[in-house]
PDB file of C-alpha atoms in Angstrom:
ATOM      1  CA  CYS A   1       0.000   0.000   0.000  1.00 93.00           C
ATOM      2  CA  GLY A   2       3.022   2.308   0.174  1.00 89.00           C
ATOM      3  CA  HIS A   3       1.868   5.531   1.827  1.00 91.00           C
ATOM      4  CA  GLY A   4      -1.726   4.268   1.747  1.00 94.00           C
ATOM      5  CA  VAL A   5      -3.169   6.584  -0.902  1.00 95.00           C
ATOM      6  CA  LEU A   6      -5.154   3.910  -2.760  1.00 95.00           C
ATOM      7  CA  ALA A   7      -6.176   2.159   0.463  1.00 96.00           C
ATOM      8  CA  LEU A   8      -7.454   5.454   1.889  1.00 97.00           C
ATOM      9  CA  ALA A   9      -9.359   6.244  -1.304  1.00 96.00           C
ATOM     10  CA  LEU A  10     -11.038   2.829  -1.099  1.00 96.00           C
ATOM     11  CA  ALA A  11     -11.882   3.335   2.590  1.00 97.00           C
ATOM     12  CA  LEU A  12     -13.319   6.806   1.994  1.00 97.00           C
ATOM     13  CA  GLY A  13     -15.298   5.527  -1.004  1.00 96.00           C
ATOM     14  CA  SER A  14     -17.534   3.440   1.245  1.00 96.00           C
ATOM     15  CA  PRO A  15     -17.748   3.575   5.051  1.00 92.00           C
ATOM     16  CA  GLN A  16     -19.160   0.012   4.951  1.00 95.00           C
ATOM     17  CA  ARG A  17     -15.976  -1.258   3.274  1.00 95.00           C
ATOM     18  CA  SER A  18     -13.217  -2.623   5.482  1.00 96.00           C
ATOM     19  CA  VAL A  19      -9.777  -1.958   3.959  1.00 97.00           C
ATOM     20  CA  LEU A  20      -6.478  -3.583   4.860  1.00 97.00           C
ATOM     21  CA  GLY A  21      -3.371  -2.079   3.255  1.00 97.00           C
ATOM     22  CA  VAL A  22      -0.059  -3.914   3.579  1.00 96.00           C
ATOM     23  CA  ASP A  23       3.522  -3.042   2.705  1.00 91.00           C
ATOM     24  CA  ILE A  24       6.958  -4.484   3.391  1.00 85.00           C
ATOM     25  CA  ASP A  25       8.299  -0.989   4.126  1.00 87.00           C
ATOM     26  CA  ALA A  26       7.027  -0.029   7.588  1.00 92.00           C
ATOM     27  CA  ASP A  27       8.529   3.466   7.209  1.00 91.00           C
ATOM     28  CA  LYS A  28       5.864   4.378   4.624  1.00 89.00           C
ATOM     29  CA  LEU A  29       2.869   3.516   6.807  1.00 96.00           C
ATOM     30  CA  PRO A  30       2.835   6.442   9.304  1.00 96.00           C
ATOM     31  CA  ALA A  31       2.033   8.927   6.521  1.00 94.00           C
ATOM     32  CA  GLY A  32      -0.987   6.858   5.487  1.00 94.00           C
ATOM     33  CA  GLU A  33      -2.114   6.369   9.069  1.00 97.00           C
ATOM     34  CA  ALA A  34      -1.927  10.124   9.690  1.00 96.00           C
ATOM     35  CA  ALA A  35      -3.901  10.829   6.512  1.00 96.00           C
ATOM     36  CA  ALA A  36      -6.559   8.309   7.556  1.00 96.00           C
ATOM     37  CA  ARG A  37      -6.883   9.973  10.982  1.00 96.00           C
ATOM     38  CA  ARG A  38      -7.185  13.429   9.402  1.00 97.00           C
ATOM     39  CA  ALA A  39      -9.859  12.127   7.010  1.00 97.00           C
ATOM     40  CA  GLY A  40     -11.752  10.405   9.831  1.00 96.00           C
ATOM     41  CA  ALA A  41     -11.489   7.002   8.134  1.00 97.00           C
ATOM     42  CA  THR A  42     -12.015   4.326  10.774  1.00 96.00           C
ATOM     43  CA  ASN A  43     -12.482   1.450   8.310  1.00 98.00           C
ATOM     44  CA  ILE A  44      -8.820   1.194   7.272  1.00 98.00           C
ATOM     45  CA  GLU A  45      -5.855  -0.640   8.715  1.00 97.00           C
ATOM     46  CA  LEU A  46      -2.299  -0.314   7.390  1.00 97.00           C
ATOM     47  CA  ARG A  47       0.093  -3.093   8.353  1.00 96.00           C
ATOM     48  CA  ALA A  48       3.771  -3.889   7.800  1.00 95.00           C
ATOM     49  CA  VAL A  49       4.260  -7.451   6.532  1.00 92.00           C
ATOM     50  CA  GLU A  50       7.043  -9.793   5.488  1.00 89.00           C
ATOM     51  CA  THR A  51       7.812 -10.211   1.781  1.00 80.00           C
ATOM     52  CA  ASN A  52       6.165 -13.647   1.614  1.00 81.00           C
ATOM     53  CA  TRP A  53       2.985 -12.573   3.484  1.00 86.00           C
ATOM     54  CA  SER A  54      -0.410 -13.752   2.299  1.00 86.00           C
ATOM     55  CA  PRO A  55      -3.834 -12.898   3.721  1.00 91.00           C
ATOM     56  CA  GLY A  56      -5.867 -15.508   5.520  1.00 92.00           C
ATOM     57  CA  GLY A  57      -9.554 -16.171   4.980  1.00 95.00           C
ATOM     58  CA  GLU A  58     -11.657 -15.265   1.972  1.00 96.00           C
ATOM     59  CA  TRP A  59     -11.707 -11.814   0.405  1.00 97.00           C
ATOM     60  CA  VAL A  60     -14.310 -10.080  -1.729  1.00 97.00           C
ATOM     61  CA  ALA A  61     -11.650  -7.956  -3.414  1.00 97.00           C
ATOM     62  CA  ILE A  62      -7.872  -7.861  -3.496  1.00 97.00           C
ATOM     63  CA  VAL A  63      -5.913  -5.066  -5.170  1.00 97.00           C
ATOM     64  CA  LEU A  64      -2.239  -5.231  -6.168  1.00 95.00           C
ATOM     65  CA  ALA A  65      -0.964  -1.927  -7.505  1.00 94.00           C
ATOM     66  CA  ASP A  66       2.597  -1.754  -8.802  1.00 92.00           C
ATOM     67  CA  VAL A  67       3.943  -4.509  -6.548  1.00 90.00           C
ATOM     68  CA  LEU A  68       4.771  -7.582  -8.616  1.00 91.00           C
ATOM     69  CA  TYR A  69       7.751  -6.064 -10.437  1.00 88.00           C
ATOM     70  CA  LEU A  70       9.576  -5.729  -7.113  1.00 85.00           C
ATOM     71  CA  LEU A  71       9.308  -9.424  -6.222  1.00 87.00           C
ATOM     72  CA  GLY A  72      10.938 -11.207  -9.144  1.00 87.00           C
ATOM     73  CA  THR A  73       8.924 -13.298 -11.583  1.00 92.00           C
ATOM     74  CA  GLY A  74       8.847 -16.511  -9.535  1.00 92.00           C
ATOM     75  CA  ALA A  75       7.713 -14.815  -6.333  1.00 90.00           C
ATOM     76  CA  ALA A  76       5.236 -12.676  -8.303  1.00 93.00           C
ATOM     77  CA  ARG A  77       3.603 -15.757  -9.811  1.00 96.00           C
ATOM     78  CA  THR A  78       3.477 -17.457  -6.403  1.00 95.00           C
ATOM     79  CA  LEU A  79       1.821 -14.412  -4.848  1.00 94.00           C
ATOM     80  CA  LEU A  80      -0.769 -14.252  -7.627  1.00 97.00           C
ATOM     81  CA  GLU A  81      -1.594 -17.946  -7.119  1.00 97.00           C
ATOM     82  CA  ARG A  82      -1.957 -17.476  -3.346  1.00 95.00           C
ATOM     83  CA  LEU A  83      -4.144 -14.384  -3.709  1.00 96.00           C
ATOM     84  CA  ALA A  84      -6.361 -15.979  -6.357  1.00 98.00           C
ATOM     85  CA  GLY A  85      -6.902 -18.833  -3.923  1.00 97.00           C
ATOM     86  CA  ARG A  86      -8.117 -16.385  -1.259  1.00 97.00           C
ATOM     87  CA  LEU A  87     -10.940 -14.919  -3.347  1.00 98.00           C
ATOM     88  CA  ALA A  88     -14.471 -15.568  -2.121  1.00 98.00           C
ATOM     89  CA  PRO A  89     -17.093 -16.700  -4.649  1.00 98.00           C
ATOM     90  CA  GLY A  90     -17.816 -13.679  -6.846  1.00 98.00           C
ATOM     91  CA  GLY A  91     -14.583 -12.030  -5.648  1.00 98.00           C
ATOM     92  CA  VAL A  92     -12.282  -9.931  -7.790  1.00 98.00           C
ATOM     93  CA  LEU A  93      -8.496  -9.629  -7.977  1.00 98.00           C
ATOM     94  CA  LEU A  94      -7.285  -6.365  -9.537  1.00 98.00           C
ATOM     95  CA  VAL A  95      -3.648  -6.324 -10.648  1.00 98.00           C
ATOM     96  CA  LYS A  96      -2.307  -2.982 -11.892  1.00 97.00           C
ATOM     97  CA  GLU A  97       1.203  -3.206 -13.306  1.00 96.00           C
ATOM     98  CA  ILE A  98       3.396  -1.785 -16.048  1.00 92.00           C
ATOM     99  CA  ASP A  99       3.084  -3.424 -19.457  1.00 95.00           C
ATOM    100  CA  VAL A 100       6.199  -4.243 -21.475  1.00 92.00           C
ATOM    101  CA  ARG A 101       4.587  -2.620 -24.547  1.00 92.00           C
ATOM    102  CA  PRO A 102       4.915  -0.112 -26.056  1.00 95.00           C
ATOM    103  CA  ARG A 103       8.606  -0.720 -25.600  1.00 93.00           C
ATOM    104  CA  TRP A 104       9.686   2.921 -25.248  1.00 94.00           C
ATOM    105  CA  LYS A 105       7.163   3.525 -22.438  1.00 93.00           C
ATOM    106  CA  TYR A 106       8.250   0.327 -20.741  1.00 90.00           C
ATOM    107  CA  GLN A 107      11.936   1.357 -20.895  1.00 92.00           C
ATOM    108  CA  LEU A 108      11.103   4.746 -19.395  1.00 91.00           C
ATOM    109  CA  ALA A 109       9.168   3.119 -16.525  1.00 88.00           C
ATOM    110  CA  ARG A 110      11.942   0.578 -15.984  1.00 87.00           C
ATOM    111  CA  ILE A 111      14.617   3.280 -15.728  1.00 89.00           C
ATOM    112  CA  GLN A 112      12.458   5.255 -13.287  1.00 88.00           C
ATOM    113  CA  GLU A 113      12.010   2.183 -11.072  1.00 83.00           C
ATOM    114  CA  LEU A 114      15.704   1.311 -11.216  1.00 86.00           C
ATOM    115  CA  VAL A 115      16.432   4.802  -9.904  1.00 86.00           C
ATOM    116  CA  ALA A 116      13.775   4.409  -7.169  1.00 79.00           C
ATOM    117  CA  THR A 117      15.026   0.998  -6.001  1.00 77.00           C
ATOM    118  CA  ARG A 118      18.783   1.226  -6.459  1.00 76.00           C
ATOM    119  CA  ILE A 119      19.805   4.874  -6.314  1.00 76.00           C
ATOM    120  CA  THR A 120      17.324   6.851  -4.192  1.00 78.00           C
ATOM    121  CA  ARG A 121      16.122   3.732  -2.311  1.00 75.00           C
ATOM    122  CA  MET A 122      12.600   5.217  -2.195  1.00 73.00           C
ATOM    123  CA  THR A 123      11.189   1.780  -3.007  1.00 74.00           C
ATOM    124  CA  GLU A 124      12.125  -1.550  -1.429  1.00 68.00           C
ATOM    125  CA  GLY A 125      12.225  -4.666  -3.545  1.00 65.00           C
ATOM    126  CA  ALA A 126      14.276  -7.556  -4.831  1.00 57.00           C
ATOM    127  CA  GLY A 127      14.777  -5.886  -8.204  1.00 69.00           C
ATOM    128  CA  VAL A 128      12.899  -4.502 -11.179  1.00 81.00           C
ATOM    129  CA  ASP A 129      11.396  -7.353 -13.167  1.00 83.00           C
ATOM    130  CA  PHE A 130       8.083  -6.562 -14.832  1.00 91.00           C
ATOM    131  CA  LEU A 131       5.766  -9.513 -15.420  1.00 94.00           C
ATOM    132  CA  PRO A 132       3.928  -9.000 -18.740  1.00 96.00           C
ATOM    133  CA  PRO A 133       0.128  -8.724 -18.434  1.00 98.00           C
ATOM    134  CA  ALA A 134      -0.268 -11.902 -20.515  1.00 98.00           C
ATOM    135  CA  ASP A 135       1.757 -13.801 -17.885  1.00 98.00           C
ATOM    136  CA  ILE A 136      -0.320 -12.313 -15.058  1.00 98.00           C
ATOM    137  CA  ALA A 137      -3.496 -13.301 -16.899  1.00 98.00           C
ATOM    138  CA  ALA A 138      -2.211 -16.844 -17.454  1.00 98.00           C
ATOM    139  CA  VAL A 139      -1.598 -17.352 -13.726  1.00 98.00           C
ATOM    140  CA  LEU A 140      -5.076 -16.028 -12.875  1.00 98.00           C
ATOM    141  CA  ALA A 141      -6.750 -18.154 -15.550  1.00 98.00           C
ATOM    142  CA  GLU A 142      -4.889 -21.234 -14.338  1.00 98.00           C
ATOM    143  CA  ALA A 143      -6.262 -20.476 -10.847  1.00 98.00           C
ATOM    144  CA  GLY A 144      -9.783 -20.632 -12.275  1.00 98.00           C
ATOM    145  CA  LEU A 145     -10.487 -16.931 -12.624  1.00 98.00           C
ATOM    146  CA  ALA A 146     -12.164 -15.265 -15.591  1.00 98.00           C
ATOM    147  CA  VAL A 147      -9.687 -12.685 -16.877  1.00 98.00           C
ATOM    148  CA  GLU A 148     -10.134  -9.247 -18.434  1.00 98.00           C
ATOM    149  CA  HIS A 149      -7.473  -6.811 -19.657  1.00 98.00           C
ATOM    150  CA  VAL A 150      -7.805  -3.032 -19.382  1.00 98.00           C
ATOM    151  CA  PRO A 151      -4.916  -1.081 -20.971  1.00 96.00           C
ATOM    152  CA  LEU A 152      -4.518   2.236 -19.140  1.00 95.00           C
ATOM    153  CA  HIS A 153      -1.582   3.804 -20.982  1.00 92.00           C
ATOM    154  CA  ARG A 154      -3.347   5.871 -23.658  1.00 90.00           C
ATOM    155  CA  GLY A 155      -2.399   9.506 -23.130  1.00 92.00           C
ATOM    156  CA  ARG A 156      -0.013   8.610 -20.301  1.00 92.00           C
ATOM    157  CA  LEU A 157       3.752   8.458 -20.206  1.00 91.00           C
ATOM    158  CA  HIS A 158       3.847   5.016 -18.562  1.00 93.00           C
ATOM    159  CA  PRO A 159       2.302   1.802 -19.971  1.00 95.00           C
ATOM    160  CA  HIS A 160      -0.112   1.146 -17.102  1.00 95.00           C
ATOM    161  CA  HIS A 161      -2.196  -2.019 -17.474  1.00 97.00           C
ATOM    162  CA  LEU A 162      -4.947  -3.553 -15.347  1.00 98.00           C
ATOM    163  CA  VAL A 163      -5.625  -7.283 -15.258  1.00 98.00           C
ATOM    164  CA  ILE A 164      -8.918  -8.228 -13.617  1.00 98.00           C
ATOM    165  CA  GLY A 165      -9.492 -11.750 -12.369  1.00 98.00           C
ATOM    166  CA  ARG A 166     -12.994 -12.760 -11.223  1.00 98.00           C
ATOM    167  CA  ARG A 167     -13.961 -15.849  -9.254  1.00 98.00           C
ATOM    168  CA  ALA A 168     -17.307 -17.299 -10.348  1.00 98.00           C
ATOM    169  CA  ALA A 169     -20.179 -16.755  -7.906  1.00 96.00           C
TER     170      ALA A 169
END
């Protein structure tokens, strides 16, 4: 969840929604916790976790936003399999990552993330290894989810891409 921006937006979007945001970098969480307090959001929890963490129980929705590329392809696939297995009937897994196409946008995003992980150390992670959306979709489909692709890069500098996996009701 990083600083918790997306988690807070989800919490504020519906007071009935319970939101858990997790990150391996505990130093980022206080900013999100402070923002949640200022916004009066009581339906959000931000938690520091280990790299191999996985949620227990069944979930109606799970969101991964710009996380997989930091894990390495093997660990990314394993995480996707574990999360797909945690979806409740009718649940949805949203995976927002960087596409490897168009190539020039991908290279720009890759350079930016190399700077963030290796030079400025703003982002923690094992490396910068983007898993193509087709590979993400294959893991989700193999886990029994119906898969949809939503390219988000049009008019943007980075090749953002959303892969949606839905568990049948």
